[in-house]
XYZ file of C-alpha atoms in Angstrom:
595
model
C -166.846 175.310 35.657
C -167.104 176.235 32.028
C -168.724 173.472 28.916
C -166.388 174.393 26.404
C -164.808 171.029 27.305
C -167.035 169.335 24.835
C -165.025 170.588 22.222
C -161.935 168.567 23.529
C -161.622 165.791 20.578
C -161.513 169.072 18.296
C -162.712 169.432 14.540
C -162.753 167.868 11.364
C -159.980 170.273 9.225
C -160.630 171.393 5.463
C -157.806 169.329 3.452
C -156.487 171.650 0.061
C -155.101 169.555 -2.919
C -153.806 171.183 -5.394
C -153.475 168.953 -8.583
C -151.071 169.247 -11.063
C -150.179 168.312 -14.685
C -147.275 165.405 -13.420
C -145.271 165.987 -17.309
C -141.574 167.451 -16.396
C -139.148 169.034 -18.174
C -140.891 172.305 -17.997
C -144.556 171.441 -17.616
C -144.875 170.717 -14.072
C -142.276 172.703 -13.225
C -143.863 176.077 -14.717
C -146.644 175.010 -12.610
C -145.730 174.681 -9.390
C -145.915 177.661 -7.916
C -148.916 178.627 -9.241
C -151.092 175.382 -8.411
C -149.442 175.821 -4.588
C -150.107 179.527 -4.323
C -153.949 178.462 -5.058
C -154.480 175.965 -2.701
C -152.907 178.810 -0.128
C -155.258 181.473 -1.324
C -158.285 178.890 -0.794
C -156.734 178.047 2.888
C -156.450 181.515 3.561
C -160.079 182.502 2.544
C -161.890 180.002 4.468
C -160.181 180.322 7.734
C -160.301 184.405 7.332
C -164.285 183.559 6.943
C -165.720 180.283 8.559
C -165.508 179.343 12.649
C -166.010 176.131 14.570
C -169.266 176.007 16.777
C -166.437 177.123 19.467
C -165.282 180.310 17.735
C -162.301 179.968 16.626
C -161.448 179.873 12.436
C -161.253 176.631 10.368
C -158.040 175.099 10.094
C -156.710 173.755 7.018
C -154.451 171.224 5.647
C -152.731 171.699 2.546
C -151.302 168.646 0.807
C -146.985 168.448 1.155
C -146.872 168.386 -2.524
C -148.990 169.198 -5.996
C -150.088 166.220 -6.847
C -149.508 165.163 -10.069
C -150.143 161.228 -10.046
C -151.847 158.598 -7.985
C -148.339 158.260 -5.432
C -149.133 161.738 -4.559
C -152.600 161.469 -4.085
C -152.105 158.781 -1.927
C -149.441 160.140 0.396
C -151.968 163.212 0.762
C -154.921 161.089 1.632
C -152.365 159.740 4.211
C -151.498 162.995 5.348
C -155.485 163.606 5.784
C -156.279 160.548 7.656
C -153.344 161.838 10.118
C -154.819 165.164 10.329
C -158.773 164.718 10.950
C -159.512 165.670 7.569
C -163.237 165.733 7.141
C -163.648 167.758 4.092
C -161.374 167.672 0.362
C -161.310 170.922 -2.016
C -159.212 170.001 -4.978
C -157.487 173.353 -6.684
C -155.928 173.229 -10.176
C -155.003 175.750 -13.269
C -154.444 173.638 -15.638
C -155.069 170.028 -17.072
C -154.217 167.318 -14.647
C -154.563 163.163 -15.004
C -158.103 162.826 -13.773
C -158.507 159.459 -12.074
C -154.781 159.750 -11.072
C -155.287 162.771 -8.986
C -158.998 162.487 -7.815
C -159.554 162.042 -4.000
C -161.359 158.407 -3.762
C -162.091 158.521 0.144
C -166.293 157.746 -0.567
C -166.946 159.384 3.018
C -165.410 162.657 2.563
C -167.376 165.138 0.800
C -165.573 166.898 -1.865
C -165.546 169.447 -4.464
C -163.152 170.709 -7.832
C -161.981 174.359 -8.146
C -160.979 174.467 -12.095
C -159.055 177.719 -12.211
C -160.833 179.711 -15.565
C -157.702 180.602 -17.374
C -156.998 179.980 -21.300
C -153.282 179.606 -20.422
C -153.402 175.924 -18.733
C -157.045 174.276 -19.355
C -157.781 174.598 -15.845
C -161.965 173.336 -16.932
C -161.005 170.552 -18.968
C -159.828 169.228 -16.460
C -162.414 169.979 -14.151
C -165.120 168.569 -16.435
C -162.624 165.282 -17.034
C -162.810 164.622 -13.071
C -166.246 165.390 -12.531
C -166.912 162.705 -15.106
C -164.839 160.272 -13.348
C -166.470 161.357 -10.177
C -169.652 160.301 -11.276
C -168.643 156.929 -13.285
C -167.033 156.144 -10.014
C -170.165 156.875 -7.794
C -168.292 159.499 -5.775
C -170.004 162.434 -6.489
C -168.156 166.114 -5.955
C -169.241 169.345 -6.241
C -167.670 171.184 -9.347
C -166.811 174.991 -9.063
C -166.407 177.125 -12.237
C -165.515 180.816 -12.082
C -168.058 182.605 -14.645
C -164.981 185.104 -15.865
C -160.827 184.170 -17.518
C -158.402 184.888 -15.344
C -155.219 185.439 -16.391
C -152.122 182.882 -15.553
C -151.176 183.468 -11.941
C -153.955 185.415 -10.746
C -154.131 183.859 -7.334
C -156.950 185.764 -6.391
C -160.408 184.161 -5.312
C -163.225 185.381 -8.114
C -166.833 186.474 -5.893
C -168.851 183.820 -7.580
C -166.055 181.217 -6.736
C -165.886 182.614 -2.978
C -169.733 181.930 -2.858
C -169.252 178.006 -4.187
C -166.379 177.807 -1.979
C -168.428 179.005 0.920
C -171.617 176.817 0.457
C -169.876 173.742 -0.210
C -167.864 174.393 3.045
C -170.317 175.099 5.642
C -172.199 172.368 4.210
C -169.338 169.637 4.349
C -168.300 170.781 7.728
C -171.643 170.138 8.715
C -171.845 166.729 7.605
C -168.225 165.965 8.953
C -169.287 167.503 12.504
C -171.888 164.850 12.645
C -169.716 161.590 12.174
C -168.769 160.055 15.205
C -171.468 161.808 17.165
C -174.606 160.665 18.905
C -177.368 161.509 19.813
C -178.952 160.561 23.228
C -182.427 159.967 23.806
C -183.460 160.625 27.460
C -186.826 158.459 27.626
C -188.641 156.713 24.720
C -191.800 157.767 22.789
C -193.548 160.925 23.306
C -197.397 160.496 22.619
C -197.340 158.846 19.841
C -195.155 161.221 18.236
C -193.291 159.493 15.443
C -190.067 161.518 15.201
C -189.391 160.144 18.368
C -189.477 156.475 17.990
C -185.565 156.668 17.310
C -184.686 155.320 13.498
C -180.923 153.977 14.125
C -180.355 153.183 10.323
C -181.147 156.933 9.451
C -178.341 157.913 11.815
C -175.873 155.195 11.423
C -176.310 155.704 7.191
C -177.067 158.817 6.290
C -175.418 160.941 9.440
C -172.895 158.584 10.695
C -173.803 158.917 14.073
C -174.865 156.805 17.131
C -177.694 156.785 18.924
C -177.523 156.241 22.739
C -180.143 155.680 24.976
C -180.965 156.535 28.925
C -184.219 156.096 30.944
C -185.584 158.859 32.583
C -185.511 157.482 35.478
C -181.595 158.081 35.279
C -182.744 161.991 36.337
C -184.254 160.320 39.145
C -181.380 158.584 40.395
C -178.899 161.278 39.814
C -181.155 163.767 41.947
C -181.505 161.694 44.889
C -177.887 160.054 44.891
C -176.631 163.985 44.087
C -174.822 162.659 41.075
C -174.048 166.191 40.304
C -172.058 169.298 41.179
C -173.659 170.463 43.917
C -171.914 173.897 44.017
C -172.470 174.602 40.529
C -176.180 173.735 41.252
C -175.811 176.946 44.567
C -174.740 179.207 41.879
C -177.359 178.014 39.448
C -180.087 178.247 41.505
C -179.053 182.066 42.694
C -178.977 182.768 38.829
C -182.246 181.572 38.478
C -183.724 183.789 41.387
C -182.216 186.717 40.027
C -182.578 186.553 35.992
C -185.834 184.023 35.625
C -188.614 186.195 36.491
C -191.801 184.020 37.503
C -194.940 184.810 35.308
C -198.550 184.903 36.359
C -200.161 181.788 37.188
C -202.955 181.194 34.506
C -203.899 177.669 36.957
C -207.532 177.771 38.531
C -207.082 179.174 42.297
C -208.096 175.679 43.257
C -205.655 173.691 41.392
C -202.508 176.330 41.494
C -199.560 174.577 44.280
C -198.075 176.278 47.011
C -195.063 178.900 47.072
C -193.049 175.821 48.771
C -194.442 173.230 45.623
C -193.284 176.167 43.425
C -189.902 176.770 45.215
C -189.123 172.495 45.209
C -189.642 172.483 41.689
C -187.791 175.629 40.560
C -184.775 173.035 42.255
C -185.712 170.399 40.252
C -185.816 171.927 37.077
C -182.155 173.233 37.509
C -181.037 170.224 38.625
C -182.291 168.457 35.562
C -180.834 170.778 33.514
C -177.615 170.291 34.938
C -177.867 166.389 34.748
C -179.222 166.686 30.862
C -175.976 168.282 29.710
C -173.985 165.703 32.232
C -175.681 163.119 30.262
C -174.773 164.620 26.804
C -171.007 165.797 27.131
C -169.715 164.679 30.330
C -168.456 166.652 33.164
C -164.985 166.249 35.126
C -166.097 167.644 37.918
C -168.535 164.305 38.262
C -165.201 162.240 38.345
C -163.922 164.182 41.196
C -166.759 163.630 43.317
C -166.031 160.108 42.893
C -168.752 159.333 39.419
C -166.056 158.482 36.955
C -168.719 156.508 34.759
C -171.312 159.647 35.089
C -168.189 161.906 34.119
C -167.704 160.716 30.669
C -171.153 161.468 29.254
C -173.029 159.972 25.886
C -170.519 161.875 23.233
C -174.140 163.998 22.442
C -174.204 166.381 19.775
C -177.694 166.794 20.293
C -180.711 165.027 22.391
C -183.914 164.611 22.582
C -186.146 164.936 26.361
C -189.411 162.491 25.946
C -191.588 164.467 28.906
C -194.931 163.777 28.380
C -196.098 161.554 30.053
C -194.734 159.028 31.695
C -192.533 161.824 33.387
C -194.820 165.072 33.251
C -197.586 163.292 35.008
C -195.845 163.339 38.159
C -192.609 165.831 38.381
C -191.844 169.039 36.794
C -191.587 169.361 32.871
C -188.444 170.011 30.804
C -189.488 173.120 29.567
C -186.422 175.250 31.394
C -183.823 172.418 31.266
C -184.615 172.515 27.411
C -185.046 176.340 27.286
C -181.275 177.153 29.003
C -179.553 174.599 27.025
C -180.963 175.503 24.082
C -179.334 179.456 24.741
C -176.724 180.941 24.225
C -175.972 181.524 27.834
C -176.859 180.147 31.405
C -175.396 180.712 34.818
C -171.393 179.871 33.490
C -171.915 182.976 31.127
C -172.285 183.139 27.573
C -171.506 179.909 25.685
C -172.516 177.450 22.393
C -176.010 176.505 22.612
C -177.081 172.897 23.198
C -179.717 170.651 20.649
C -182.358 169.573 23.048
C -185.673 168.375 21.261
C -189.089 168.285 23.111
C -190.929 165.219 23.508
C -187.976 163.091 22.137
C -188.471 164.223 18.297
C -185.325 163.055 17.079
C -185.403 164.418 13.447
C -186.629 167.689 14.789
C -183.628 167.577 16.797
C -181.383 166.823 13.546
C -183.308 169.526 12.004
C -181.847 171.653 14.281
C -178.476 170.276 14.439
C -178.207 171.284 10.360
C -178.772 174.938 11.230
C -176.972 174.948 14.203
C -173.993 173.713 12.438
C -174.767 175.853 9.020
C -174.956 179.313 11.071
C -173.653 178.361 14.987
C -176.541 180.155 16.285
C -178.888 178.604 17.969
C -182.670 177.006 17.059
C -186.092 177.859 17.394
C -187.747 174.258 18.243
C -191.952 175.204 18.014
C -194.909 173.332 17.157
C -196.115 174.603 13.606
C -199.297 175.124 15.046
C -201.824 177.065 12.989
C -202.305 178.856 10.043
C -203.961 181.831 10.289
C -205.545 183.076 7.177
C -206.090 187.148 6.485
C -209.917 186.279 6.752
C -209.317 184.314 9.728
C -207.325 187.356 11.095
C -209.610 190.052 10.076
C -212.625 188.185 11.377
C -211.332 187.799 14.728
C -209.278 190.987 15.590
C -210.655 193.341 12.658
C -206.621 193.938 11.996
C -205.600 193.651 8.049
C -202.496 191.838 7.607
C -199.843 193.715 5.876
C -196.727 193.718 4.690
C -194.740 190.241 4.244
C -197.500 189.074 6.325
C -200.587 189.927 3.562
C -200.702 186.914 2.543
C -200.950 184.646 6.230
C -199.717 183.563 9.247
C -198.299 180.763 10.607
C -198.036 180.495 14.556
C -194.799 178.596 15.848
C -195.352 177.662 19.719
C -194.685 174.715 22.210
C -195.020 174.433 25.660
C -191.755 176.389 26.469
C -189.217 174.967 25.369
C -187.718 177.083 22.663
C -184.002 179.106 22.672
C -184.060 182.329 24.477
C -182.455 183.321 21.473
C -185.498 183.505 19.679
C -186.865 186.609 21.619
C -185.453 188.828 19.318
C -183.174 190.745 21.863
C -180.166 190.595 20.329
C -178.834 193.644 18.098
C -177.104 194.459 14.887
C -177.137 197.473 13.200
C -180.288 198.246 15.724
C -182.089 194.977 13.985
C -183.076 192.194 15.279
C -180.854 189.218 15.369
C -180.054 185.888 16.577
C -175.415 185.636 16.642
C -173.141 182.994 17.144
C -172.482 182.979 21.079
C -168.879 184.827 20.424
C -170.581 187.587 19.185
C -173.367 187.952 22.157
C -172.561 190.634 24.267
C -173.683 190.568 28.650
C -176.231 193.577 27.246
C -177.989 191.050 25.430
C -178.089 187.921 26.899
C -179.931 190.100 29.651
C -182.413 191.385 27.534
C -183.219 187.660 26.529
C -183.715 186.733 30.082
C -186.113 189.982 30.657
C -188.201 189.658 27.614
C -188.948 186.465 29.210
C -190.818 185.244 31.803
C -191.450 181.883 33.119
C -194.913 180.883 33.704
C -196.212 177.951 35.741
C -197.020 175.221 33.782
C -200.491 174.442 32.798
C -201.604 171.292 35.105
C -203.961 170.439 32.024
C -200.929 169.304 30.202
C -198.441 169.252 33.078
C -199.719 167.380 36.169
C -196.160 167.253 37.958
C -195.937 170.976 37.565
C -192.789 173.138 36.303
C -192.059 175.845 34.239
C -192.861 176.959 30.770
C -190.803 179.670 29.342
C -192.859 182.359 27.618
C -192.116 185.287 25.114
C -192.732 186.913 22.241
C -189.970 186.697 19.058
C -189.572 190.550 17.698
C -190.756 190.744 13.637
C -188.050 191.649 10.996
C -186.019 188.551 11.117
C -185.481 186.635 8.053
C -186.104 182.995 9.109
C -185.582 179.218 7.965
C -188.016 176.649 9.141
C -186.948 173.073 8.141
C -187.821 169.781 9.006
C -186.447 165.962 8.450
C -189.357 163.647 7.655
C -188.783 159.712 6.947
C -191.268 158.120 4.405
C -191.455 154.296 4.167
C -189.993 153.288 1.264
C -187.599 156.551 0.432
C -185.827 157.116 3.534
C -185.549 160.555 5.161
C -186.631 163.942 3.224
C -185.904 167.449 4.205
C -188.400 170.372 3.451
C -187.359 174.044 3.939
C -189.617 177.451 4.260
C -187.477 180.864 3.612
C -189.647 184.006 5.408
C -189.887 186.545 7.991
C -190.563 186.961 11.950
C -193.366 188.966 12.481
C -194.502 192.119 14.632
C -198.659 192.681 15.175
C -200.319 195.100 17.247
C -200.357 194.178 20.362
C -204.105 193.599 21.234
C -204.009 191.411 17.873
C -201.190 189.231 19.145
C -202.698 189.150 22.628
C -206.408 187.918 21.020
C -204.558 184.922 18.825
C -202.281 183.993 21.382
C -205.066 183.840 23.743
C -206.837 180.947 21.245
C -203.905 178.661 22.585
C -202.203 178.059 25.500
C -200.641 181.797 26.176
C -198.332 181.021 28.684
C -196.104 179.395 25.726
C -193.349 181.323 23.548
C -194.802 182.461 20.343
C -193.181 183.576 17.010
C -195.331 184.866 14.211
C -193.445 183.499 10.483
C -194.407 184.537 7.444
C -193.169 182.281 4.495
C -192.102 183.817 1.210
C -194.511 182.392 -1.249
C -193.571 182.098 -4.792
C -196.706 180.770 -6.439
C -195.729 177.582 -7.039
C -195.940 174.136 -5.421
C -196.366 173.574 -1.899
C -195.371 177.571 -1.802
C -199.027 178.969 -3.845
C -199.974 180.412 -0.369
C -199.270 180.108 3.324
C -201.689 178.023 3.387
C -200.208 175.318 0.588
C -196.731 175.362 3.250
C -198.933 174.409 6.153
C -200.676 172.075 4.295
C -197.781 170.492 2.831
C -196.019 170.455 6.118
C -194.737 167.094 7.139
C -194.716 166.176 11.359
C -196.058 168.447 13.806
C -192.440 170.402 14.679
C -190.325 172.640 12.625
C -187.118 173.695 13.211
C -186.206 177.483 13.202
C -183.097 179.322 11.938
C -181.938 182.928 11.901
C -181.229 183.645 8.314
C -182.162 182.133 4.604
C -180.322 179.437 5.170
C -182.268 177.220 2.459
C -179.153 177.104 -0.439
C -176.538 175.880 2.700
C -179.555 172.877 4.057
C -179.943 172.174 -0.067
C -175.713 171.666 -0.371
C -175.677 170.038 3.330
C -178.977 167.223 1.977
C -176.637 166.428 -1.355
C -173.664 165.544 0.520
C -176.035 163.396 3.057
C -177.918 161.792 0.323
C -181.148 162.942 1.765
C -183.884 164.489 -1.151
C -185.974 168.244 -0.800
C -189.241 167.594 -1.009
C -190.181 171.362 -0.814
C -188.568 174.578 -0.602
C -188.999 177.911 -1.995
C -184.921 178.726 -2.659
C -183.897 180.667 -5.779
C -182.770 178.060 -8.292
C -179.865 180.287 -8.957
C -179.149 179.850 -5.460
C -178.944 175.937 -5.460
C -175.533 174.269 -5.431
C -175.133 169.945 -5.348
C -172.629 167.789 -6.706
C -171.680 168.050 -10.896
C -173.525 164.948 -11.053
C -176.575 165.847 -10.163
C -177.419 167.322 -13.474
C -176.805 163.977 -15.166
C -180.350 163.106 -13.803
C -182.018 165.896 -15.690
C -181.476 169.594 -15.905
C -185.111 170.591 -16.154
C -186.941 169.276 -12.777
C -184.022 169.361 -10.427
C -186.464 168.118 -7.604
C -187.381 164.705 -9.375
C -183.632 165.403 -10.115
C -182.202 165.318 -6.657
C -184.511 162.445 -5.459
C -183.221 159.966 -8.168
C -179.636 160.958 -7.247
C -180.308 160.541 -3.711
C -181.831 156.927 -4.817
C -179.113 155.731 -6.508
C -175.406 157.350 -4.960
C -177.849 156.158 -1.465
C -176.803 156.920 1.733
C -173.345 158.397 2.389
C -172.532 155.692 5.201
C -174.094 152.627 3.986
């Protein structure tokens, strides 16, 4: 059997309007071709250069006509509504009827390309729908080439191709999520906030669902078989041959048996099989005669509670969270699955905005310590160099992190973490070797299983974010641009011996700019909101800025280039000089995109 059946209700498509000044007798007219051969060239350009989490390009939908008047606009927004349009880009050269023309659906995010010519005023009327935009609380991003273009030129300026970009991955994003839900599989973990489930975050900021199971659903569906039972033979083969077993780091008196360690090597597949079940459905369930089982929880991502009601007596979820979180698993190479540990929901949106931003897949890790250069020196006698002079910070949780992370995959003979299409056989096996799976520590894991551990190669440029909700605001996303790190290995092997070392570790060093929460490593760690971080390949920090504007959601910290930093026109109506008290009084009043 293959997954890519959860893509079977397809995407939200990129609808193109291009606007037109409606006068005829020769205005219009002269027009025409040029306004159309725009919204083409946009089209063209962002299915050559954006994908779908399944691989293939983003399909657009161009309008049947220019529209030059509100009967236009409105037999386009029809044509949308027909066509799963989850994202407008408006494309003009020249002046157009502003409120007549403007897209009005409030749920769709949207954004103005005013063509910079001085044949047609192109800006004017970019600027004149950006103001009714904002009078109209529907607030669009506005995209203004930096150079004139002459009359025709149908041609995509680079700064334009960069707005055009942003705005796109972000709004895809965003339209990926509505619909959606995510499934919690058990309740509260610990005490752990993030996963006491928030429904009016989802339902008004994301526009998802949230669905709920008990874990004892696992239960039932491993002793009724509720599952594909040959798929689970060829899992379980894969598993002997690619998941080496680590050392035992157990007492000799409390380690279990090779036949405790066999049973739950079976249980830990078959719970990874029954987590996706439960998340995206599975036909094959309806053939054996489960037709409810079959049609899954519509998940987009999910969140495993664990500890402790369930840890305390069977295996953990480190694995089942481990494989789904990868790029690849016994059916081969495939999109990676959002699974959060211990039920943190928002770390589990966290990761769903990167996933959807980059289509890799996420780091999930405790942000666990920062270690200081002193702190370093006085332990190992090793200086910290490099982007790492200035600190540490150690991301590691019990396991349950994407295989991904280890570094093993290759470009241009770097380190890298690629969209599953681009993951060759080659390097999904050097994921699996770099890492082994250790017993899990019976101090934190009475019922046993498996803990995945390795070490994530250094070079990487990495974005660690995280979704926080404060009482009285709402939610709030903070972002940390920076680096994966390489150490010697006896220094590595000393820290990582401090903690629990049969975990995955990677070593991040944040940029630091020398202001705010980014003064030093220390100032991100201390600023740092909930106990998880989410982990991206890439400086991804502009796209989560765009992708938090169209949700409504404020950036409490981040250490982005302000040049770098795109959000609606109308965000600069709340001041130009602090754009972070900036964005959290336009959050505050536009308020939540679904509400």
């Amino acid at each position: 059997m293959t997954v890519d059946f959860r893509w079977k209700d397809g995407f939200p498509k990129i609808g193109i309007r291009p606007t037109i000044d409606g006068r005829r007798n020769g205005v219009r007219e002269s027009l025409e071709d040029i306004t159309m051969n725009l919204a083409k060239s946009v089209a063209k350009f962002l299915s050559d250069n954006l994908r779908y989490p399944n691989g293939e390009p983003v399909e657009c939908v161009i309008a049947d006509t220019c529209i030059g008047g509100v009967a236009e606009a409105a037999a386009a927004a029809t044509k949308f509504r027909a066509s799963n349009v989850g994202v407008s880009i408006t494309v003009t050269s020249c002046w157009c009827y502003g409120t007549e023309t403007m897209d009005m659906d409030p749920a769709i995010p949207k954004a103005v390309w005013g063509f910079n010519g001085t044949g047609r005023p192109g800006a004017v009327y970019l600027a004149a729908v950006l103001s009714g935009h904002a009078q109209k609380g529907l607030p669009a991003f506005g995209i203004y080439g930096k150079d004139v273009k002459d009359a025709g030129d149908d041609s995509i300026p680079e700064d334009v191709q960069e707005k055009l970009l942003r705005f796109t991955k972000a709004a895809l994003a965003a339209a990926n999520l509505r619909g959606k839900s995510y499934l919690a599989m058990g309740s509260v973990s610990m005490g752990i906030a993030g996963s006491s489930i928030n429904e009016a975050f989802f339902q008004e900021y994301l526009g998802m669902r949230n669905e709920y199971i008990d874990m004892t659903e696992f239960t039932r569906r491993i002793e009724e078989g509720i599952y594909d039972h040959v798929e689970f033979d060829k899992a379980l083969a894969w598993v002997k041959e690619n998941c080496k077993e680590g050392v035992d780091n157990n007492s000799v008196q409390t380690q279990t048996s090779r036949e405790q360690k066999d049973k739950d090597w079976e249980t830990v597949v078959k719970m990874t099989i029954i987590a996706r079940d439960l998340m995206i459905g599975n036909p094959r369930l309806a053939e054996l005669g489960f037709g409810e089982e079959a049609l899954g929880h519509n998940a987009i991502t999910s969140g495993f509670q664990g500890q402790r009601q369930w840890t305390d007596h069977f295996p953990n979820g480190d694995f089942m969270e481990s494989i789904l979180n990868s790029s690849f698993d016994w059916n081969g190479i495939r999109s990676p699955f959002m699974v959060a540990t211990e039920n943190d929901s928002l770390n589990g949106i966290s990761m769903l905005f990167g996933y959807l931003l980059t289509n890799t897949a996420q780091i999930f890790a405790d942000v666990r310590t920062y270690w200081s250069p002193d702190s370093v020196k006085r332990v190992t006698d090793y200086e910290l160099e490099g982007v790492a002079a200035n600190g540490l910070l150690h991301l590691i949780n019990s396991g349950s992190a994407t295989l991904d992370g280890t570094g093993e995959q290759q470009q241009d003979g770097k380190p890298v973490m690629k969209p599953y299409w681009e993951i060759s056989e080659a390097e999904a096996q050097s994921c699996l070797d770099a890492t082994s799976w250790r017993p899990a520590s019976l101090e934190y894991f009475r019922g046993g299983g498996y803990s995945s551990d390795f070490l994530t190669r250094g070079g990487m440029p990495m974005t660690m974010s995280r979704i926080n909700l404060v009482k009285g605001i709402g939610p709030v996303l903070q972002i940390a641009e920076g680096y994966s790190v390489d150490l010697p290995d006896q220094v590595h092997e000393t820290l990582d011996q401090r903690t629990d070392p049969t975990w995955p570790t990677t070593w991040f060093a944040p940029t630091i700019t020398g202001k705010g929460a980014f003064k030093s490593v220390y100032d991100v760690m201390d600023n740092w909101g909930a106990n998880h971080g989410a982990i991206s390949y890439g400086h991804i920090g502009s796209d989560l800025i765009t992708l938090a504007s169209i949700l409504r959601i404020p950036v409490n910290m981040h250490n982005v280039p302000d040049e770098q930093i795109f959000r609606p026109r109308a965000w600069g109506l709340f001041g130009t000089e602090s754009l972070e008290s900036g964005d959290y009084r336009a959050c505050a009043t536009f308020g939540p995109l679904y509400k």
